[in-house]
Coordinates of C-alpha atoms and ligand atoms in Angstrom, one line a residue:
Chain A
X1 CA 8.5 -13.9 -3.9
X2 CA 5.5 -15.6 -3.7
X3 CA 3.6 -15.1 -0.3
X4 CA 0.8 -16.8 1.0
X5 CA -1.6 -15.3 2.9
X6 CA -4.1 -15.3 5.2
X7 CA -7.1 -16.6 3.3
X8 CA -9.6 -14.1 2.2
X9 CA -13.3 -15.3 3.1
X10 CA -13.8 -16.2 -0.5
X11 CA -11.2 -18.8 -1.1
X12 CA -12.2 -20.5 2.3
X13 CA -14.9 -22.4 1.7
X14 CA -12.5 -24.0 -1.8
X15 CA -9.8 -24.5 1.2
X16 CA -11.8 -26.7 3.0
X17 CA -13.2 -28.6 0.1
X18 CA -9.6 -29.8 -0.9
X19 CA -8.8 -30.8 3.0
X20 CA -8.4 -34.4 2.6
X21 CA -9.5 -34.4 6.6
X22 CA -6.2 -37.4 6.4
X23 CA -4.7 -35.8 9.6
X24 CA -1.8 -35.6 8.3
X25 CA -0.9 -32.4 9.8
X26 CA -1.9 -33.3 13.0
X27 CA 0.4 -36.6 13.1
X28 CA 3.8 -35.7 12.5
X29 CA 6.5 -35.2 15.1
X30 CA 6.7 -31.5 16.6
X31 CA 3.6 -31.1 14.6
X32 CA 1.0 -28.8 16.2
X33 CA 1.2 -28.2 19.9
X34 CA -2.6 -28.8 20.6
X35 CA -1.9 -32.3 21.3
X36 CA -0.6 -31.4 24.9
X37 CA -4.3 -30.1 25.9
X38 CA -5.8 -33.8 27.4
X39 CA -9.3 -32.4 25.9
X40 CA -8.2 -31.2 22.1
X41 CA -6.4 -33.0 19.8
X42 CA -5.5 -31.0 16.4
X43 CA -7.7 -33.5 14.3
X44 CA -10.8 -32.8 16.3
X45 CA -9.9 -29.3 17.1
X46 CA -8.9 -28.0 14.0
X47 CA -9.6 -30.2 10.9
X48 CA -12.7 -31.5 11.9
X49 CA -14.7 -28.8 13.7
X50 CA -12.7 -25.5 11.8
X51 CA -11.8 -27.1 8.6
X52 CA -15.3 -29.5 8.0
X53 CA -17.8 -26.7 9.7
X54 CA -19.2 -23.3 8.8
X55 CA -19.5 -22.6 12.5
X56 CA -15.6 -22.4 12.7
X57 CA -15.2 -18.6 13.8
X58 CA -17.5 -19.6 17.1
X59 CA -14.9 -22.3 18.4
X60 CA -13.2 -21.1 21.1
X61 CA -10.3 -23.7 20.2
X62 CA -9.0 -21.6 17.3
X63 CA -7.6 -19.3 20.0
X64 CA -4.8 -21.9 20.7
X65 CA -3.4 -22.1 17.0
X66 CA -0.3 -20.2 17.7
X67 CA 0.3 -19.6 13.9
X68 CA 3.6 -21.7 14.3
X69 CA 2.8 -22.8 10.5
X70 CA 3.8 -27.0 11.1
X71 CA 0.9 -27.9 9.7
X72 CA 1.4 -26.1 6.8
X73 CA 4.8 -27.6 6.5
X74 CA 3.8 -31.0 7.1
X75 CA 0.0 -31.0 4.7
X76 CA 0.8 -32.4 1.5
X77 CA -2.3 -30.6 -0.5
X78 CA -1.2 -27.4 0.3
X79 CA -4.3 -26.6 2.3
X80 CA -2.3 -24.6 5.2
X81 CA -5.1 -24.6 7.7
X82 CA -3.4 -22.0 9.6
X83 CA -4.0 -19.5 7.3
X84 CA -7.7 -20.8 7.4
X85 CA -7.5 -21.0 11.1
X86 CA -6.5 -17.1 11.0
X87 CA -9.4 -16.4 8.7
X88 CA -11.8 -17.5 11.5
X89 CA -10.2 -15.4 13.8
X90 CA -11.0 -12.5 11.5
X91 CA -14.3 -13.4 11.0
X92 CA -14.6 -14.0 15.1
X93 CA -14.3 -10.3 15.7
X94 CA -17.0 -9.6 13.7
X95 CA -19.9 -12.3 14.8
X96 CA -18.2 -11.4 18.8
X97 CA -16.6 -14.4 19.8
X98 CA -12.9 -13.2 20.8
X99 CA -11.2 -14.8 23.4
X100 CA -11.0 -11.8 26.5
X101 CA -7.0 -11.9 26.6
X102 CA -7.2 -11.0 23.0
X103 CA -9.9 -8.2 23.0
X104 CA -8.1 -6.6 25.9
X105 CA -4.7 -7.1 24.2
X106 CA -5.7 -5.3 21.3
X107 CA -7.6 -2.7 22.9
X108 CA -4.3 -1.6 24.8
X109 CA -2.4 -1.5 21.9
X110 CA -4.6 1.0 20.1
X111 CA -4.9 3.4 23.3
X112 CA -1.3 3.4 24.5
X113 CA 1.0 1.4 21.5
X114 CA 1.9 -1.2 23.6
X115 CA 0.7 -4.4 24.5
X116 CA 1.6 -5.1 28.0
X117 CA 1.0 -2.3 30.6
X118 CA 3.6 0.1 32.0
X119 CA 4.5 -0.2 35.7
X120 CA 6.3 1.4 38.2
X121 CA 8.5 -1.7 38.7
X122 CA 9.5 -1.3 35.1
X123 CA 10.7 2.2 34.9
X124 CA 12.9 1.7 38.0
X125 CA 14.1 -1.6 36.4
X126 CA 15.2 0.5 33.2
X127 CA 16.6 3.2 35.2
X128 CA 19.2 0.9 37.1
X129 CA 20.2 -0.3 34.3
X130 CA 20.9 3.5 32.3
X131 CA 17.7 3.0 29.9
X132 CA 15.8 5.7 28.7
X133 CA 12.2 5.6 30.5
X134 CA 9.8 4.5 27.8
X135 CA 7.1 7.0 26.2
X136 CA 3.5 7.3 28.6
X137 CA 1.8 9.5 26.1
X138 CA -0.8 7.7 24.2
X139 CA -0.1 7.8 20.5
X140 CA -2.3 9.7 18.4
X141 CA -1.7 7.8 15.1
X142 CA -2.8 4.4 16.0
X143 CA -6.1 5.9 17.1
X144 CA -6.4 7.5 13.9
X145 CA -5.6 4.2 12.2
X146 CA -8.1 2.6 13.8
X147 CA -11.1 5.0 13.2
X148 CA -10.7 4.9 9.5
X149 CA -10.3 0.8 9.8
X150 CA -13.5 0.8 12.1
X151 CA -11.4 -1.5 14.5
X152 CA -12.2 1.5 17.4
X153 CA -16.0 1.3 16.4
X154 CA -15.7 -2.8 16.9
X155 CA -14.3 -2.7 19.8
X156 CA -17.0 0.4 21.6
X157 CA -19.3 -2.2 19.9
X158 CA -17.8 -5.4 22.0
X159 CA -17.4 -3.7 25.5
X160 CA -20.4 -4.4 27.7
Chain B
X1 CA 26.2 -1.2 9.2
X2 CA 23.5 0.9 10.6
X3 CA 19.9 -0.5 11.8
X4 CA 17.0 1.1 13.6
X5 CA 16.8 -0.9 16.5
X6 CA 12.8 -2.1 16.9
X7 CA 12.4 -3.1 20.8
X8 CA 8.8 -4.2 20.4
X9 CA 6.6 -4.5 23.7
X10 CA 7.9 -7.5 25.6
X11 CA 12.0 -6.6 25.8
X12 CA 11.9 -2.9 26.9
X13 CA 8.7 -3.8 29.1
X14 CA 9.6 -7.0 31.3
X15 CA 12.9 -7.7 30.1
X16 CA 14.5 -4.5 30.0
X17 CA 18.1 -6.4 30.9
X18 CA 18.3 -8.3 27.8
X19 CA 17.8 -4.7 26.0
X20 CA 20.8 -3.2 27.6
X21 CA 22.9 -6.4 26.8
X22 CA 22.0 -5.9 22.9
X23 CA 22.8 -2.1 23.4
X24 CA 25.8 -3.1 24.9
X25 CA 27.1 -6.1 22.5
X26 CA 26.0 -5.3 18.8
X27 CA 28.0 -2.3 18.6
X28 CA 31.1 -4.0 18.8
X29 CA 30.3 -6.4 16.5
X30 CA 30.0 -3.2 14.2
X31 CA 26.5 -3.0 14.4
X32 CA 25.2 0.6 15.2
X33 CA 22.1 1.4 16.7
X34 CA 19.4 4.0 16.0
X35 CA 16.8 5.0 18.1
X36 CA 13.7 6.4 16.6
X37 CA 11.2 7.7 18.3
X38 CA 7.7 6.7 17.6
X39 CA 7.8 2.7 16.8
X40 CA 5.2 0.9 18.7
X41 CA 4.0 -2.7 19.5
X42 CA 5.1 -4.9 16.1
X43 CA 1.5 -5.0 16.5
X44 CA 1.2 -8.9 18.1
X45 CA 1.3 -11.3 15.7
X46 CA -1.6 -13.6 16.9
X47 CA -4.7 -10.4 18.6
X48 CA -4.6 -8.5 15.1
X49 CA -5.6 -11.5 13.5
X50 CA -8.9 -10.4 14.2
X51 CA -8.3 -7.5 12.4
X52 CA -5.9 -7.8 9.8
X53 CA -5.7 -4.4 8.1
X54 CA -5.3 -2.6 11.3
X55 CA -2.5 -5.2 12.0
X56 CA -1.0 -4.3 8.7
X57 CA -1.3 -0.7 8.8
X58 CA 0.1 -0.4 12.4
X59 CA 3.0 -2.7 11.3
X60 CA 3.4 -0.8 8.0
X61 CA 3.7 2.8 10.0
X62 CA 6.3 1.1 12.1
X63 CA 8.0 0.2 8.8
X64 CA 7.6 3.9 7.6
X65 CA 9.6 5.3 10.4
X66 CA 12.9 3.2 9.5
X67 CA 12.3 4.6 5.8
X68 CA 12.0 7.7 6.7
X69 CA 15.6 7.5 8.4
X70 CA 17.0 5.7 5.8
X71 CA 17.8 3.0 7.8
X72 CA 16.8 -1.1 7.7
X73 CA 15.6 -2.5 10.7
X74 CA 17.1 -4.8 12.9
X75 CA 15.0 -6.8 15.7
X76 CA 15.1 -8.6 19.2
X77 CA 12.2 -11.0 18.9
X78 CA 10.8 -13.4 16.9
X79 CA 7.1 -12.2 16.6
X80 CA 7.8 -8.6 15.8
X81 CA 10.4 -10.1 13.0
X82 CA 7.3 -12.4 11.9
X83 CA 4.8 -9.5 12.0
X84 CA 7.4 -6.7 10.2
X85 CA 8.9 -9.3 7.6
X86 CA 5.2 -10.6 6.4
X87 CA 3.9 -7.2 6.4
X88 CA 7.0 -5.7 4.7
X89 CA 7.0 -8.4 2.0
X90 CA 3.6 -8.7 1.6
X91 CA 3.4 -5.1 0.8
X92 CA 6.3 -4.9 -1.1
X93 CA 4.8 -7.4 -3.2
X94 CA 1.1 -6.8 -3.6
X95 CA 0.5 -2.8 -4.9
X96 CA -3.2 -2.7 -4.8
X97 CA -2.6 -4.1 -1.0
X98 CA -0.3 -1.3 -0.5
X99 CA -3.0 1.4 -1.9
X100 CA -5.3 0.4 0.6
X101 CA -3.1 0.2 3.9
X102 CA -1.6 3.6 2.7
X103 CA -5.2 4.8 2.3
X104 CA -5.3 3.7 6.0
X105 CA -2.1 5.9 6.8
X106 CA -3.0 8.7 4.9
X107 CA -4.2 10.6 7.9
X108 CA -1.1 9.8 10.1
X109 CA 1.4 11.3 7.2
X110 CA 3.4 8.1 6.5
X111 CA 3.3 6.2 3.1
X112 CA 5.1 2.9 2.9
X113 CA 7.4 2.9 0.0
X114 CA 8.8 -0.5 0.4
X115 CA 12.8 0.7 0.8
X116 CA 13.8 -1.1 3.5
X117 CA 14.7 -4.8 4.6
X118 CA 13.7 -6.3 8.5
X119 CA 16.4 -8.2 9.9
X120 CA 16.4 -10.2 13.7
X121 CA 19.4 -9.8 15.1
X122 CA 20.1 -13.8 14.5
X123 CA 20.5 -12.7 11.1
X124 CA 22.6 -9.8 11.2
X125 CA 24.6 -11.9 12.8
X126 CA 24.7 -15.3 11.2
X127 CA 24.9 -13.5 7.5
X128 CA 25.6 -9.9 7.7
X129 CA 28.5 -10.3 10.6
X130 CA 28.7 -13.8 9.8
X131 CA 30.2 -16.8 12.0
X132 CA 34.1 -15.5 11.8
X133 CA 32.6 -12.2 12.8
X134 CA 31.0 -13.5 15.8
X135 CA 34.6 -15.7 16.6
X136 CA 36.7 -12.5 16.4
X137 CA 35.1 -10.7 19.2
X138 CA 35.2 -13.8 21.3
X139 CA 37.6 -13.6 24.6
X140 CA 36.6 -16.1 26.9
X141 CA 35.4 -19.2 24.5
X142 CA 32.6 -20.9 26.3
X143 CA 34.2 -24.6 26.4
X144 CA 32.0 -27.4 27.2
X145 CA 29.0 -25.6 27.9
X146 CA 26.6 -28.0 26.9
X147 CA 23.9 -25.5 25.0
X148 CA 20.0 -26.6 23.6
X149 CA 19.2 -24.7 21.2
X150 CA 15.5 -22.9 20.7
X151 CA 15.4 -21.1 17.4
X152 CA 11.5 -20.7 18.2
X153 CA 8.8 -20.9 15.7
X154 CA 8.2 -17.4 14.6
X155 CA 12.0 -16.8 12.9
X156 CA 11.7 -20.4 11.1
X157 CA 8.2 -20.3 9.6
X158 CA 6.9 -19.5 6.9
X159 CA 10.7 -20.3 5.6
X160 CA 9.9 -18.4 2.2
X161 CA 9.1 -15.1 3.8
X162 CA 11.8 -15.4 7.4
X163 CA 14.2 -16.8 5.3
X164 CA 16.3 -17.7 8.3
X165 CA 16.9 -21.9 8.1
X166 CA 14.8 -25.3 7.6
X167 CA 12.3 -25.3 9.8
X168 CA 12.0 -29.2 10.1
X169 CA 15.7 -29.2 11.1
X170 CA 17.6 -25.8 11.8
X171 CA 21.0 -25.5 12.4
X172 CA 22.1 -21.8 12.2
X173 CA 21.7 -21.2 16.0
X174 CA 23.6 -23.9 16.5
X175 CA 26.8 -22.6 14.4
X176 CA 26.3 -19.7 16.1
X177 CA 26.4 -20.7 19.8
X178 CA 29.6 -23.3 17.7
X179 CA 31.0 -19.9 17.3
X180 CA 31.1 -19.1 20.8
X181 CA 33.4 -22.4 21.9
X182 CA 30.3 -24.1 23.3
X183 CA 29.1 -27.0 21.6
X184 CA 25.3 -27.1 20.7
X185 CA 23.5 -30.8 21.6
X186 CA 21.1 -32.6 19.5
X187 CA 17.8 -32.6 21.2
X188 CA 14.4 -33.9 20.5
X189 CA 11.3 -31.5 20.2
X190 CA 13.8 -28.5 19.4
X191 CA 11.2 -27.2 16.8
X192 CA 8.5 -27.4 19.1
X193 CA 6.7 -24.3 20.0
X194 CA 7.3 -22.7 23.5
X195 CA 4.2 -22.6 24.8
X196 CA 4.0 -19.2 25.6
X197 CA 0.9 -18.1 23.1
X198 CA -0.7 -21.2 24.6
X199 CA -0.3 -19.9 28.1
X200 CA -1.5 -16.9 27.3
X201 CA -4.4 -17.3 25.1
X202 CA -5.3 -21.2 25.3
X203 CA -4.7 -23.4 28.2
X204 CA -2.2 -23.4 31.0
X205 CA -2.5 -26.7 31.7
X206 CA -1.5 -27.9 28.4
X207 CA 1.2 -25.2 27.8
X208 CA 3.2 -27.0 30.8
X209 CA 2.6 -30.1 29.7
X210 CA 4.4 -29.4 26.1
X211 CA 6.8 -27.0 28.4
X212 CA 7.6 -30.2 30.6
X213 CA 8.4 -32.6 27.5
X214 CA 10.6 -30.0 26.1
X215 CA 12.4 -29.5 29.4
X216 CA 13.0 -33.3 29.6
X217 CA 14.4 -33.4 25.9
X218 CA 16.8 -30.9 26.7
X219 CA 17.8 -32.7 30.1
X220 CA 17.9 -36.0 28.5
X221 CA 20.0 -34.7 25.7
X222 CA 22.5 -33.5 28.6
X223 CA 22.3 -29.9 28.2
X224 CA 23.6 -27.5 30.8
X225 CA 21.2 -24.6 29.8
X226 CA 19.1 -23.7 26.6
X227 CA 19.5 -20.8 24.7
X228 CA 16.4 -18.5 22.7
X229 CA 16.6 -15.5 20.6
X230 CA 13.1 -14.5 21.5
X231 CA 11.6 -13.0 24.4
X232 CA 8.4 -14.8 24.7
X233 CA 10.5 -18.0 24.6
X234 CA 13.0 -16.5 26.9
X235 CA 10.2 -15.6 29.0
X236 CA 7.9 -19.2 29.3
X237 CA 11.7 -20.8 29.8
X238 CA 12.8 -18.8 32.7
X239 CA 9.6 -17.5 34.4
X240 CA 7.3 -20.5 32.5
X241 CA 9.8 -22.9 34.1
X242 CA 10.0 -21.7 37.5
X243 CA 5.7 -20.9 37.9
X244 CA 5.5 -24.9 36.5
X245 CA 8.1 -26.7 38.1
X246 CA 6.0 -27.9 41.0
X247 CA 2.5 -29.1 38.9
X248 CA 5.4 -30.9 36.6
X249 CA 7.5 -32.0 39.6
X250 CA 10.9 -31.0 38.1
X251 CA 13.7 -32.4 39.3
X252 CA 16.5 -30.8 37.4
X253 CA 16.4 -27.5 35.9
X254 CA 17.4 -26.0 32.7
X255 CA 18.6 -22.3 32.7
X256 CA 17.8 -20.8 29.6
X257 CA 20.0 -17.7 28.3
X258 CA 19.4 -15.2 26.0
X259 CA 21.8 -15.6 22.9
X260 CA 23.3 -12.2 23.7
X261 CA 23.9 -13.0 27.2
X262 CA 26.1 -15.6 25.8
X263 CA 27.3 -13.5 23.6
X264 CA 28.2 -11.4 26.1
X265 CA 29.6 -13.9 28.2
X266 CA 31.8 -14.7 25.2
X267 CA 33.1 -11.0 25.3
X268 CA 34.2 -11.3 28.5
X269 CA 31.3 -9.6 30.3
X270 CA 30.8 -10.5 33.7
X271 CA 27.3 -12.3 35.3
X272 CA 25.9 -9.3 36.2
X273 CA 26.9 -7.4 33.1
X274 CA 25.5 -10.0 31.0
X275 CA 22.0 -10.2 33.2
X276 CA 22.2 -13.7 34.1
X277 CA 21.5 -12.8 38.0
X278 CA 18.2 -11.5 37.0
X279 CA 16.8 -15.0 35.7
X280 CA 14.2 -16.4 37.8
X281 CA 15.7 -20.1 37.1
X282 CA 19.0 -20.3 38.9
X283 CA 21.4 -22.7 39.4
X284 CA 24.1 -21.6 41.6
X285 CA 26.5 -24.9 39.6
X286 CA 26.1 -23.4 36.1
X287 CA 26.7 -19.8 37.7
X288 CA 29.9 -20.9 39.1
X289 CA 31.4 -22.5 36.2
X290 CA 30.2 -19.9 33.7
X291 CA 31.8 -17.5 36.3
X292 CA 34.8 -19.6 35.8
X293 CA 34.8 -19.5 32.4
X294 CA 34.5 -15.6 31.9
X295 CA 37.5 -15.1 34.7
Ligands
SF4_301 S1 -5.0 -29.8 6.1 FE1 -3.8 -31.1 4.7 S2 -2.8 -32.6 6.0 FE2 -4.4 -31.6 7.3 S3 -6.2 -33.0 7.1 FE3 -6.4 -31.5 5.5 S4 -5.4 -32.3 3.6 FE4 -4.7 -33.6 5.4
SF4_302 S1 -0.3 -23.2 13.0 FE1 -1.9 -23.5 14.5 S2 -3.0 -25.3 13.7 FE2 -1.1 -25.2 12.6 S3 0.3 -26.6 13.8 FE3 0.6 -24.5 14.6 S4 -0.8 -24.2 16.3 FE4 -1.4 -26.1 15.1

């Protein structure tokens, strides 16, 4: 099966070079759900100041792209600017512009393997309804998985 | 047919209810269910962009755990299926990729081998149960309930990797809520995204805006209620709805249910057995005449 991936930073710079910039991503019906934000459209957003800058990974706009992939549906060249949409956010982590929801996010997942925090409310929820109360201990391995990716040392790095 | 059952963050979290209809429902449609301890957050498809080979190692371990029981892996959301699925295939695919994330893993004592398949529950159904599967277990056929269907983004793209239907025009959730005697309705905007990541990480604002026009499609199209097969969409239809309804001066509302409350429904399960008291977006009308229906 061929996959296509996020791209790596090496094939970026030939992904933007074959953008037409012809919006045609941005245009179609259901197409990318930017266009509801009065201030953004995906043109300007996206194409223009991601896809036609190299000071993409320091727009705060790229946080919106959901990765719902229309645009890569809908461009006929191929370029899938999601996947070059989700390259900035990799290199974002790494010049320190995250968006806070995000940094947080994945900080909580590393410590306690899940994303949302545990509440009383929940466990009483789950025990009305017969559900086994969900594990508090923090999980060793995805510490461990971090070290050795130096996603731990990032993040020490990005808290104030 | 046996799955691990991956719950992910978001179902066993804040909507624990829709986890105890899927206990309560796939096993009768011969699905059985293993627990296994240890799985964790899928990890969340859109933060561990930032960091993508601690996103794939922490979805790959998750992956490990089902082939170390032997067992494929059968899920309740959309992004954990998007997350497992691209990670599964692209590591099934790519061996110098799966060096390094094993590297990675090495020190938690799991190797991804590549054994096993991640399936949504949406496709256990559709394919593995299959449409006269579904029909068979159905008691109480949903008649005229008027449903607008919300396959959500994450199952439909990218097609070659989901595999689940077109995303430009899907259908299979429709044959499927078809297969509970309700009848699906043609609405515009049904691939549009929920709005939930939007909310979350972009701009409230503009995720009720796009929540709004999608409301109105489904109203305008005449549908009683909508129906998801992902928590985040369950979650910005329901809760989303109700926080937005007075900055987008609703009018009308539009329940949304979970497919497996339906399903549920379908089976003869009561309101409260199938969760639907616990939605924040009620309509006492649709109550009453789904009550009707499941008498
Ligand atoms: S990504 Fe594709 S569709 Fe979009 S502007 Fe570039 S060439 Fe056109
Ligand atoms: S993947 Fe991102 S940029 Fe592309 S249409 Fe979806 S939200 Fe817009």
């Amino acid at each position: 099966m061929a996959i296509r991936a996020t791209y790596p930073p090496s094939a970026m710079h030939e992904a933007a070079e074959v953008c037409l910039k012809c919006g045609v991503c941005c245009n179609v019906a259901h197409s990318c759900h930017v266009m509801y934000d009065k201030k953004f459209n995906p043109k300007y957003t996206f194409v223009y100041d991601c896809l036609s800058s190299d000071k993409g990974a320091s727009n705060p706009n790229i946080w919106m792209c959901v990765s719902c992939h229309k645009c890569e549906e809908t461009c006929p060249y191929e370029v899938s600017p999601v996947h070059f949409i989700e390259a900035l956010k990799g290199v974002a982590l790494g010049v320190g512009v995250v968006h806070p929801t995000i940094r947080a996010e994945v900080a909580q997942v590393v410590a306690t393997g899940f994303a949302f925090p545990l509440s009383g409310a929940t466990e009483r929820q789950r025990q009305a309804l017969n559900l086994k109360p969900l594990p508090t201990k923090p999980l060793g391995e995805l510490g461990k998985i971090a070290d050795k990716t130096g996603l731990a040392a990032r993040l020490r790095e990005g808290q104030p | 047919m046996k799955y691990t059952l991956f719950l992910g963050c978001f179902i066993p979290v804040r909507l624990p209810h829709i986890e105890a209809v899927a206990r309560g429902v796939l096993p009768q449609l011969g699905i059985e269910l293993a627990d296994v301890d240890g799985f964790t957050c899928c990890p969340e498809p859109v933060g561990f962009l930032t960091d993508r080979m601690t996103g794939l190692a922490m979805a790959a371990r998750n992956i490990c755990l089902a082939e170390e029981a032997g067992l494929d892996i059968i899920t309740l959301c959309n992004g954990c299926t998007y997350t497992l699925k691209q990670a599964n295939e692209t590591l099934k695919a790519d061996a110098a990729l799966r060096a390094r994330v094993n590297d990675v893993l090495s020190e938690t004592g799991h190797e991804f081998k590549g054994t096993v398949d991640v399936l949504h529950f949406a496709q256990v159904l559709s394919r593995r149960v299959g449409l006269d599967g579904i029909k068979a277990v159905v008691k109480k056929p949903l008649t005229g309930l008027r449903v607008a269907c919300h396959p959500g983004c994450h199952i439909l793209s990218p097609p070659a990797v989901l595999g689940f239907d077109d995303p430009l025009d899907p259908v299979v959730l429709d044959g499927m809520v078809s297969a509970l005697g309700a009848d699906p309705v043609d609405w515009d905007k049904k691939t549009g995204c929920c709005g939930w990541t939007l909310t979350n990480y972009g701009e409230r604002e503009a995720a009720n805006r796009l929540l709004g026009a999608k409301l109105d499609a489904m109203h305008a199209a005449g549908a009683d209620c909508s129906t998801v097969i992902c928590p985040q969409c369950f979650y910005q239809f329901d809760t989303g709805q109700m926080l937005a309804a007075r900055e987008l001066k609703l009018e009308y509302k539009v329940p949304t249910i979970y497919y497996l409350q339906l399903l549920a429904l379908a089976m003869g399960r009561s309101l409260d057995e199938s969760g639907i008291r616990q939605h924040r977006v009620k309509d006492p009308a649709l109550e009453e005449r789904l009550g009707r229906l499941v008498a």
